[in-house]
PDB file of C-alpha atoms in Angstrom:
ATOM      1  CA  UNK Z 153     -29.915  -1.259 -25.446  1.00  0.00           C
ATOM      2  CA  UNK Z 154     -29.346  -0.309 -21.864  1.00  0.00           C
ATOM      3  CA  UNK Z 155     -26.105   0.583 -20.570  1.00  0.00           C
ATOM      4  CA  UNK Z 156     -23.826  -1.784 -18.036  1.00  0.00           C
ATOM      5  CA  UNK Z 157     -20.882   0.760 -17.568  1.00  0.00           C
ATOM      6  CA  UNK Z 158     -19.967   4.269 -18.549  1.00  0.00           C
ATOM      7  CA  UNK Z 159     -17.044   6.188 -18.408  1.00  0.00           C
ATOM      8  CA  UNK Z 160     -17.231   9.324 -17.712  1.00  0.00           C
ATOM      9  CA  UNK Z 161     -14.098  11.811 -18.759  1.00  0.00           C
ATOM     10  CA  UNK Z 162     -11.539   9.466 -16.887  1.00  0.00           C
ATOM     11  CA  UNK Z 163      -8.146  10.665 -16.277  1.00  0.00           C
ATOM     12  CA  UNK Z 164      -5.260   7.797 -15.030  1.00  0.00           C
ATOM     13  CA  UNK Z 165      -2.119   9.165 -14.361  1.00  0.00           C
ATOM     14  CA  UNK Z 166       1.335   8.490 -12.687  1.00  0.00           C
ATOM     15  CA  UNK Z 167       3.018  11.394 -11.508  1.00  0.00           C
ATOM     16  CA  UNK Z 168       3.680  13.922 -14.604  1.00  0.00           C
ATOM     17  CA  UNK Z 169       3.352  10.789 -17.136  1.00  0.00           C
ATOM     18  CA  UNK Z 170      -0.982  10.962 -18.228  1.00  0.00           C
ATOM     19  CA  UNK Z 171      -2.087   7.327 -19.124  1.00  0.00           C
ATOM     20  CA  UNK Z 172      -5.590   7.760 -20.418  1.00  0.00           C
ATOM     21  CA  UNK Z 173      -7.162  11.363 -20.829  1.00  0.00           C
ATOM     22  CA  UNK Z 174     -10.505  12.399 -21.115  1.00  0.00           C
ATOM     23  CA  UNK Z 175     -11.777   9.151 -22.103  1.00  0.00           C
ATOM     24  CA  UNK Z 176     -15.787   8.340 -22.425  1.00  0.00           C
ATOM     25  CA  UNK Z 177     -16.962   5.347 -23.323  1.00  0.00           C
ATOM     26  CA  UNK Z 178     -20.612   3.417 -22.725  1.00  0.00           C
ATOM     27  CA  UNK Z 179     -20.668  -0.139 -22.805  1.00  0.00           C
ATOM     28  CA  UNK Z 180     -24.062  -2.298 -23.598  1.00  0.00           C
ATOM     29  CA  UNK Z 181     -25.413  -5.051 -22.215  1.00  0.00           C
ATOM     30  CA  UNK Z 182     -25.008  -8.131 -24.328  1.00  0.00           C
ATOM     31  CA  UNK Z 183     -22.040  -6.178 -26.256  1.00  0.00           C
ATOM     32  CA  UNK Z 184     -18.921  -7.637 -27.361  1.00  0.00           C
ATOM     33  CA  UNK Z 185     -16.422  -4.674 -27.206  1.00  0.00           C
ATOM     34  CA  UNK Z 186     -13.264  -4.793 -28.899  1.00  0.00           C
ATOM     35  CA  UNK Z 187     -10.620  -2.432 -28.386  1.00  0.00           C
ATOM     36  CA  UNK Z 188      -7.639  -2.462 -30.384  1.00  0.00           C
ATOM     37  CA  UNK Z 189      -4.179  -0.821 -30.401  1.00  0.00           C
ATOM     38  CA  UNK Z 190      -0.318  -1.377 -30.556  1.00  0.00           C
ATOM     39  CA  UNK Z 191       1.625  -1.884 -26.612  1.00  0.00           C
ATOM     40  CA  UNK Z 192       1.245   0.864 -24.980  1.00  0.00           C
ATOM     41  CA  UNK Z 193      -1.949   2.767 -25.365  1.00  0.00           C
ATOM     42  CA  UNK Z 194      -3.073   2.480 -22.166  1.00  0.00           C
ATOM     43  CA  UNK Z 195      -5.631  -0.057 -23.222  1.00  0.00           C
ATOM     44  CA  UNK Z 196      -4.470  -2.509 -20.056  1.00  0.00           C
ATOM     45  CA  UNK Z 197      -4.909   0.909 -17.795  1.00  0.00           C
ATOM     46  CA  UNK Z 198      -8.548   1.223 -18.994  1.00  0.00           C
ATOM     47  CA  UNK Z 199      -9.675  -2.301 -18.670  1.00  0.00           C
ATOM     48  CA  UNK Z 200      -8.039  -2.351 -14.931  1.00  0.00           C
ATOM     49  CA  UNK Z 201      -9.727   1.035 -13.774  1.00  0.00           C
ATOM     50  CA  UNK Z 202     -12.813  -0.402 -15.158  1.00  0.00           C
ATOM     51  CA  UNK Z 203     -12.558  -3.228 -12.410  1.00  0.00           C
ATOM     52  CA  UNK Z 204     -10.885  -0.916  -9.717  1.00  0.00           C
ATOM     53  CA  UNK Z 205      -7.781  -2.664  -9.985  1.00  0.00           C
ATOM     54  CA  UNK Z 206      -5.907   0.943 -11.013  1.00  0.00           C
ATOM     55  CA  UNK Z 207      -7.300   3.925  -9.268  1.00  0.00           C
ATOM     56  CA  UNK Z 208      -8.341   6.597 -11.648  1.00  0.00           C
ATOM     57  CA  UNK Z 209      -6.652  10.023 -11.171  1.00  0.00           C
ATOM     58  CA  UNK Z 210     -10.250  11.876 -11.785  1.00  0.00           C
ATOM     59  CA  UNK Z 211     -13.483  11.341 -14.081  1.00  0.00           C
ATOM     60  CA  UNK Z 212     -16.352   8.941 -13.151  1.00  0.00           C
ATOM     61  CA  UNK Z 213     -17.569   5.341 -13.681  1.00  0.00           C
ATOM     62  CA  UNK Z 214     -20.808   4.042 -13.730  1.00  0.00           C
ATOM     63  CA  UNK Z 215     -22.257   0.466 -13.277  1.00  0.00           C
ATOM     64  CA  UNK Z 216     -26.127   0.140 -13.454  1.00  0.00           C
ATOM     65  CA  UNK Z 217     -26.168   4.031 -13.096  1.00  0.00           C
ATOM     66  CA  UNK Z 218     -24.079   3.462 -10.235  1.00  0.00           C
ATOM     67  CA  UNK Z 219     -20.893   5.711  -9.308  1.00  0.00           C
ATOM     68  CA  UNK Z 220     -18.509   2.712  -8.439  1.00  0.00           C
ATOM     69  CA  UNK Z 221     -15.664   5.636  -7.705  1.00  0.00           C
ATOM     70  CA  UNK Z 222     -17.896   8.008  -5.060  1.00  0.00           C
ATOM     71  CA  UNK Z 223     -20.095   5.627  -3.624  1.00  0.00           C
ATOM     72  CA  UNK Z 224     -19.421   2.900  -1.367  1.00  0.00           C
ATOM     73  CA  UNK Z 225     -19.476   0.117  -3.149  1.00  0.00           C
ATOM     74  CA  UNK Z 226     -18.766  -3.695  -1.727  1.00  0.00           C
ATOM     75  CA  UNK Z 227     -15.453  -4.335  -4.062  1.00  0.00           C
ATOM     76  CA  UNK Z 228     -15.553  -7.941  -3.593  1.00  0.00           C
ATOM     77  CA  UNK Z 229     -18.876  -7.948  -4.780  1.00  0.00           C
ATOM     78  CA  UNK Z 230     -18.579  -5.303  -7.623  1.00  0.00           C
ATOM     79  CA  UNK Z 231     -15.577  -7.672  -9.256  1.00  0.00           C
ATOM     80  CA  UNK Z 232     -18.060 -10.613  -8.877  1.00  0.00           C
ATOM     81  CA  UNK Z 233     -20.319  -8.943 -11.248  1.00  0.00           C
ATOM     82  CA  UNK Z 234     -17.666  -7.372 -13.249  1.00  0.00           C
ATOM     83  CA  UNK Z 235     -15.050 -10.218 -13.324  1.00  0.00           C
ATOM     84  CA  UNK Z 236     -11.525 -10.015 -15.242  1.00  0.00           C
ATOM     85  CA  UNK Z 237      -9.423 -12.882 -16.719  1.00  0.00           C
ATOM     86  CA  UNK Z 238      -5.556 -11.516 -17.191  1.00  0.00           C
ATOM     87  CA  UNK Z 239      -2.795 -11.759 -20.226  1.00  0.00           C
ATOM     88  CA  UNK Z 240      -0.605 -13.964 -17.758  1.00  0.00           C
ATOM     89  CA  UNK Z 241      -3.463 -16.156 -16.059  1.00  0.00           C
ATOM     90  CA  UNK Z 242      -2.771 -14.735 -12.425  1.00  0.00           C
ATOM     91  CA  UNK Z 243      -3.777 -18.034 -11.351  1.00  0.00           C
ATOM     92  CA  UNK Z 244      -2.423 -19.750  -8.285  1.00  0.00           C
ATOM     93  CA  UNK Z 245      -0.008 -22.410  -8.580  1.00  0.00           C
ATOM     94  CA  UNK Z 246       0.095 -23.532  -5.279  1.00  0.00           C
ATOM     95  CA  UNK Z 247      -3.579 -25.041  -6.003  1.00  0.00           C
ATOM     96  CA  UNK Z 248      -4.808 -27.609  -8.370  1.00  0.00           C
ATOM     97  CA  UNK Z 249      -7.402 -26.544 -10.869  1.00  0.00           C
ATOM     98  CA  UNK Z 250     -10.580 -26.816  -8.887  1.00  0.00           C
ATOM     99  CA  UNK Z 251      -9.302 -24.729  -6.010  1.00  0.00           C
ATOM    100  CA  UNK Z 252      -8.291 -21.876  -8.445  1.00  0.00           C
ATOM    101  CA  UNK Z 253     -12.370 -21.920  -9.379  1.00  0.00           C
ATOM    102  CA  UNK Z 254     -13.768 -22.595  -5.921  1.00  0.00           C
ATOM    103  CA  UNK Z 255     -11.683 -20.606  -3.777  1.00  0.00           C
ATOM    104  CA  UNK Z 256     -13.439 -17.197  -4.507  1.00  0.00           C
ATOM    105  CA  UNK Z 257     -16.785 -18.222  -4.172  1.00  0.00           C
ATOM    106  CA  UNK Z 258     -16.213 -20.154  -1.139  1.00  0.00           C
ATOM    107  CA  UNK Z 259     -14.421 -17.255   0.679  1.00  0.00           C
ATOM    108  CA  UNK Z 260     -17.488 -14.913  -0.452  1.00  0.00           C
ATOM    109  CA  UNK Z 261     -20.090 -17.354   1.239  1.00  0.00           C
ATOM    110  CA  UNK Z 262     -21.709 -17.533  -2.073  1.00  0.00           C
ATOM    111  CA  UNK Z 263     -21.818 -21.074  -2.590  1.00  0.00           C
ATOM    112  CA  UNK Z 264     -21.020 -24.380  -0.336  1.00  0.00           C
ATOM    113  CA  UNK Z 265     -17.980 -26.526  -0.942  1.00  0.00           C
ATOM    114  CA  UNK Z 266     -20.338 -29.243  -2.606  1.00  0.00           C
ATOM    115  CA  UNK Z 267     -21.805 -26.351  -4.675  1.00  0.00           C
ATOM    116  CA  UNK Z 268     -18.749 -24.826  -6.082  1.00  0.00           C
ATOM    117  CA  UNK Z 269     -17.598 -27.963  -6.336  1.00  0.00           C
ATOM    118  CA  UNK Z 270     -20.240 -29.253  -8.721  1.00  0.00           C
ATOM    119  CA  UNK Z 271     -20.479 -25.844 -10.716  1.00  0.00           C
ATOM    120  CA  UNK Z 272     -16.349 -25.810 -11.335  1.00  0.00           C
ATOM    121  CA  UNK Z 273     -17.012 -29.337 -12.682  1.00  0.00           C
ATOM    122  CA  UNK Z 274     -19.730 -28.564 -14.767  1.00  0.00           C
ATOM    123  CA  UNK Z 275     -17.559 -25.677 -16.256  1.00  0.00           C
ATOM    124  CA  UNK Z 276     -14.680 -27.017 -16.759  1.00  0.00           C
ATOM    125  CA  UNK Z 277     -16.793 -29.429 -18.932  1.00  0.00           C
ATOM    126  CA  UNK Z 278     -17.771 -26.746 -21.256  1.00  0.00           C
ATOM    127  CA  UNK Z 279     -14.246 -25.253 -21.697  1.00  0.00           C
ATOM    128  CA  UNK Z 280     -13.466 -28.703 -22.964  1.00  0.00           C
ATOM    129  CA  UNK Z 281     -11.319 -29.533 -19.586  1.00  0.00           C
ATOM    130  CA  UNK Z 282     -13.353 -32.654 -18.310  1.00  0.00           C
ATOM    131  CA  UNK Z 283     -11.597 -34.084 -15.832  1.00  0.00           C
ATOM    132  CA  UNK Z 284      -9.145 -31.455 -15.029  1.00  0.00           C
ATOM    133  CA  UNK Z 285      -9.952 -30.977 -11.428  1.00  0.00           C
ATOM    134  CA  UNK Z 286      -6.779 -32.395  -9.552  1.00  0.00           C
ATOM    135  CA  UNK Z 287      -4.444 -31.183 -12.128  1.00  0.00           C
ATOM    136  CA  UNK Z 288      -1.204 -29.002 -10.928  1.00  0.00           C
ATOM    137  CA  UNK Z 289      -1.791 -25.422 -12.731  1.00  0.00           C
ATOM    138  CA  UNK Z 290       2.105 -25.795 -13.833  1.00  0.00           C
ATOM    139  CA  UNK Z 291       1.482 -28.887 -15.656  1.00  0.00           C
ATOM    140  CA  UNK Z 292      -1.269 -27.376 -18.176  1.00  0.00           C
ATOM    141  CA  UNK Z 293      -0.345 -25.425 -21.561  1.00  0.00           C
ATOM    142  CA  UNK Z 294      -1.038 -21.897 -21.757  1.00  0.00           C
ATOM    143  CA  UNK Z 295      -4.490 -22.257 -23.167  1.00  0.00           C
ATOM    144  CA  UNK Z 296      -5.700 -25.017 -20.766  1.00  0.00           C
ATOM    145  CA  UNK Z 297      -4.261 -22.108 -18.119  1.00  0.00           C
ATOM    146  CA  UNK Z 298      -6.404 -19.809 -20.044  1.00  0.00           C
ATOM    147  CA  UNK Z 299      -9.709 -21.047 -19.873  1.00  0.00           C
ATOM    148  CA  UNK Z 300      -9.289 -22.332 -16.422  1.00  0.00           C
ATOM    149  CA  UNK Z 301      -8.893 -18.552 -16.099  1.00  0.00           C
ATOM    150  CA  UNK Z 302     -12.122 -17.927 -18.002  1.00  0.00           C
ATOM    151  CA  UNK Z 303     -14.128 -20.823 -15.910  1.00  0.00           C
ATOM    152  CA  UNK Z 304     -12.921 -18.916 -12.621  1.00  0.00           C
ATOM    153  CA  UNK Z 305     -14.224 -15.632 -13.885  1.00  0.00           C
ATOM    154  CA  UNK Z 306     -17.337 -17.176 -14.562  1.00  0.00           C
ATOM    155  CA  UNK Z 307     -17.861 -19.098 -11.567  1.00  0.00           C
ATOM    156  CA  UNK Z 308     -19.410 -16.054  -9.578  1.00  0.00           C
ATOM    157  CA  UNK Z 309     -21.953 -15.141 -12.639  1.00  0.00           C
ATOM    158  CA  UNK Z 310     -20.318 -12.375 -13.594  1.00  0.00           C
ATOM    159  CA  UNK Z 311     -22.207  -9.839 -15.866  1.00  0.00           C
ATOM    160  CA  UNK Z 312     -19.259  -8.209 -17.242  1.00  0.00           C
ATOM    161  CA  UNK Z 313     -16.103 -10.248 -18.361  1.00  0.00           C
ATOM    162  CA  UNK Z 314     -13.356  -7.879 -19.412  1.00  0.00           C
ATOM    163  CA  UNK Z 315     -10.287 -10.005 -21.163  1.00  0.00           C
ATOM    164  CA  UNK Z 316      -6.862  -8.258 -21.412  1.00  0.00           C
ATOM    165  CA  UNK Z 317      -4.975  -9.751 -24.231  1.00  0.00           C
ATOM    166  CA  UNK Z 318      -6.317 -13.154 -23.570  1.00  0.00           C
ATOM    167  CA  UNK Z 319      -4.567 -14.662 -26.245  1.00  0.00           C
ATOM    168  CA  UNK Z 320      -1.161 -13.058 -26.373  1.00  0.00           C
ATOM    169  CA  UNK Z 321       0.881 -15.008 -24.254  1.00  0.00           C
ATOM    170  CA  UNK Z 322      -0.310 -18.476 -25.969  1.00  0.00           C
ATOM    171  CA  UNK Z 323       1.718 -20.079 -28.641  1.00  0.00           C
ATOM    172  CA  UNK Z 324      -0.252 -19.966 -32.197  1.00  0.00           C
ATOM    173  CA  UNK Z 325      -1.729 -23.575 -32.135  1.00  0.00           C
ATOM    174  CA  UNK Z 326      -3.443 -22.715 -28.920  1.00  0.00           C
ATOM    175  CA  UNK Z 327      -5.174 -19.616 -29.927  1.00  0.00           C
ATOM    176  CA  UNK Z 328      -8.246 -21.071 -31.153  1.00  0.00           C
ATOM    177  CA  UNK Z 329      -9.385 -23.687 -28.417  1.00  0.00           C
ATOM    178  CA  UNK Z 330      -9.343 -19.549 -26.370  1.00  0.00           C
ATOM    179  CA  UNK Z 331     -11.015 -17.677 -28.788  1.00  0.00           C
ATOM    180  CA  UNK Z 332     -14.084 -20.499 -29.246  1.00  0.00           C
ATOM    181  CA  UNK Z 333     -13.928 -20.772 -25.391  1.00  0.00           C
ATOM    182  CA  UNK Z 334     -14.868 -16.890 -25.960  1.00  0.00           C
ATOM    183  CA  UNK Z 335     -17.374 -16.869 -28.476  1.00  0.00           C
ATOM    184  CA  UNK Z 336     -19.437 -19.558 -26.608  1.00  0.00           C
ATOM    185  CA  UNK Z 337     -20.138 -16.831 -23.818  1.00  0.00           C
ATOM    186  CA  UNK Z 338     -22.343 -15.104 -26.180  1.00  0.00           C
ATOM    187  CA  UNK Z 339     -24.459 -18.098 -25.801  1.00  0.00           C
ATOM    188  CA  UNK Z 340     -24.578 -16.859 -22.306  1.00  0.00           C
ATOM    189  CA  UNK Z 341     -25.248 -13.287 -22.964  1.00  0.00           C
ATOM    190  CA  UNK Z 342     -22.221 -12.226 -20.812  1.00  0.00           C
ATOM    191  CA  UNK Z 343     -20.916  -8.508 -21.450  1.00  0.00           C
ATOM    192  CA  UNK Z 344     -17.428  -8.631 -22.736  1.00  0.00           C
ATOM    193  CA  UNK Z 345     -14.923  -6.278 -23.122  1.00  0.00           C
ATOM    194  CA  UNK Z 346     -11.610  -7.150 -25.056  1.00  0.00           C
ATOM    195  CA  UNK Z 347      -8.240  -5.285 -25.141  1.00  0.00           C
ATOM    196  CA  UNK Z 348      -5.689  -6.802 -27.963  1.00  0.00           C
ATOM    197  CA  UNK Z 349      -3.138  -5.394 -30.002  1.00  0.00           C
ATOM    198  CA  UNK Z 350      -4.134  -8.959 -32.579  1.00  0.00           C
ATOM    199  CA  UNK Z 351      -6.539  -8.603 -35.566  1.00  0.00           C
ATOM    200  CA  UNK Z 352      -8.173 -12.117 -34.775  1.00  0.00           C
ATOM    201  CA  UNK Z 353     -10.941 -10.835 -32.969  1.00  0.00           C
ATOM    202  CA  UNK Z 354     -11.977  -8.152 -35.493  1.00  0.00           C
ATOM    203  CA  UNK Z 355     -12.597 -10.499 -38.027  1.00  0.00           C
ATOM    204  CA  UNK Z 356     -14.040 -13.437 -35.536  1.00  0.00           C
TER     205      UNK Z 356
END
């Protein structure tokens, strides 16, 4: 299988206190990477260096053999291609549901207003939220915030998804309307990466 992303002997750290050390990893296209580990392990820290969000302190990584650390890379484009859908949602409640999906790709001139309009429809279909377009992002349950969060991510075809504890903050009864929401994008053939400290998604 050819490689999306490798790390190369990364190093995150905050003053004298060292995050993540040392750490290699290669991740496949297609793959479905699950990383697992108890609060604290610096598994959040490795999923946000992997989109730039945290700055690593040294090491290297690559996407499509590309140095996305020493090279110039267009960021807004990069974290099109490698998207990321957060424990808490980070959407914006100011905005009703379809803004939240078409605001990105509208800003990055890579679709029309009729166009992202139509696609955030269309997705919001398949994450079983049909007709969800006007609704306040306060008024929805925490996994109707969830996979409004996934649709986002996927409305600039991302290649990469990477998922930080996507189902932690949900109460029980809403974990599994998320977790098929997730296993549908292997239908798509979307890279995923997954950091949890919950067992579900080993055995799913």
């Amino acid at each position: 299988m050819d490689k999306i992303i490798s790390v190369k002997d990364l190093v995150v750290s905050y003053g004298d206190n060292t995050i993540l050390k040392g750490i290699d990893l290669d991740i496949y296209k297609n793959e479905i990477l699950v990383l697992i580990g108890s609060s604290g392990g610096g598994k959040t820290t490795l999923l946000r260096s992997l989109n730039l969000l945290t700055e690593p302190t040294s090491g290297d990584i690559f996407y499509n053999n590309e140095s996305i650390i020493k090279s110039q890379i267009n960021l807004n484009l990069y974290r099109t291609k490698v998207g990321m859908v957060f424990q808490n949602f980070n959407l914006f409640t100011n905005l009703n549901v379809l803004n939240n999906l078409t605001l990105a790709p509208i800003k990055l001139k890579l679709m029309t207003k009729e166009e992202a309009s139509k696609n955030a429809s269309l997705l919001l279909k398949d994450m079983n939220l049909e007709g969800f377009e006007n609704r306040k992002i306060n008024a929805l349950s925490g996994g109707q915030k969830q996979r409004v969060a996934i649709a986002r991510t996927l409305m600039v075809d991302p290649e990469v998804i990477l998922f930080d504890e996507p189902t932690s903050a949900l109460d029980p009864e809403m974990v599994q309307d998320v977790l098929n929401s997730i296993k549908a994008l292997k239908e798509k053939g979307i890279t995923m990466v997954i950091v949890t400290h919950e067992m579900n998604f080993a055995k799913d």
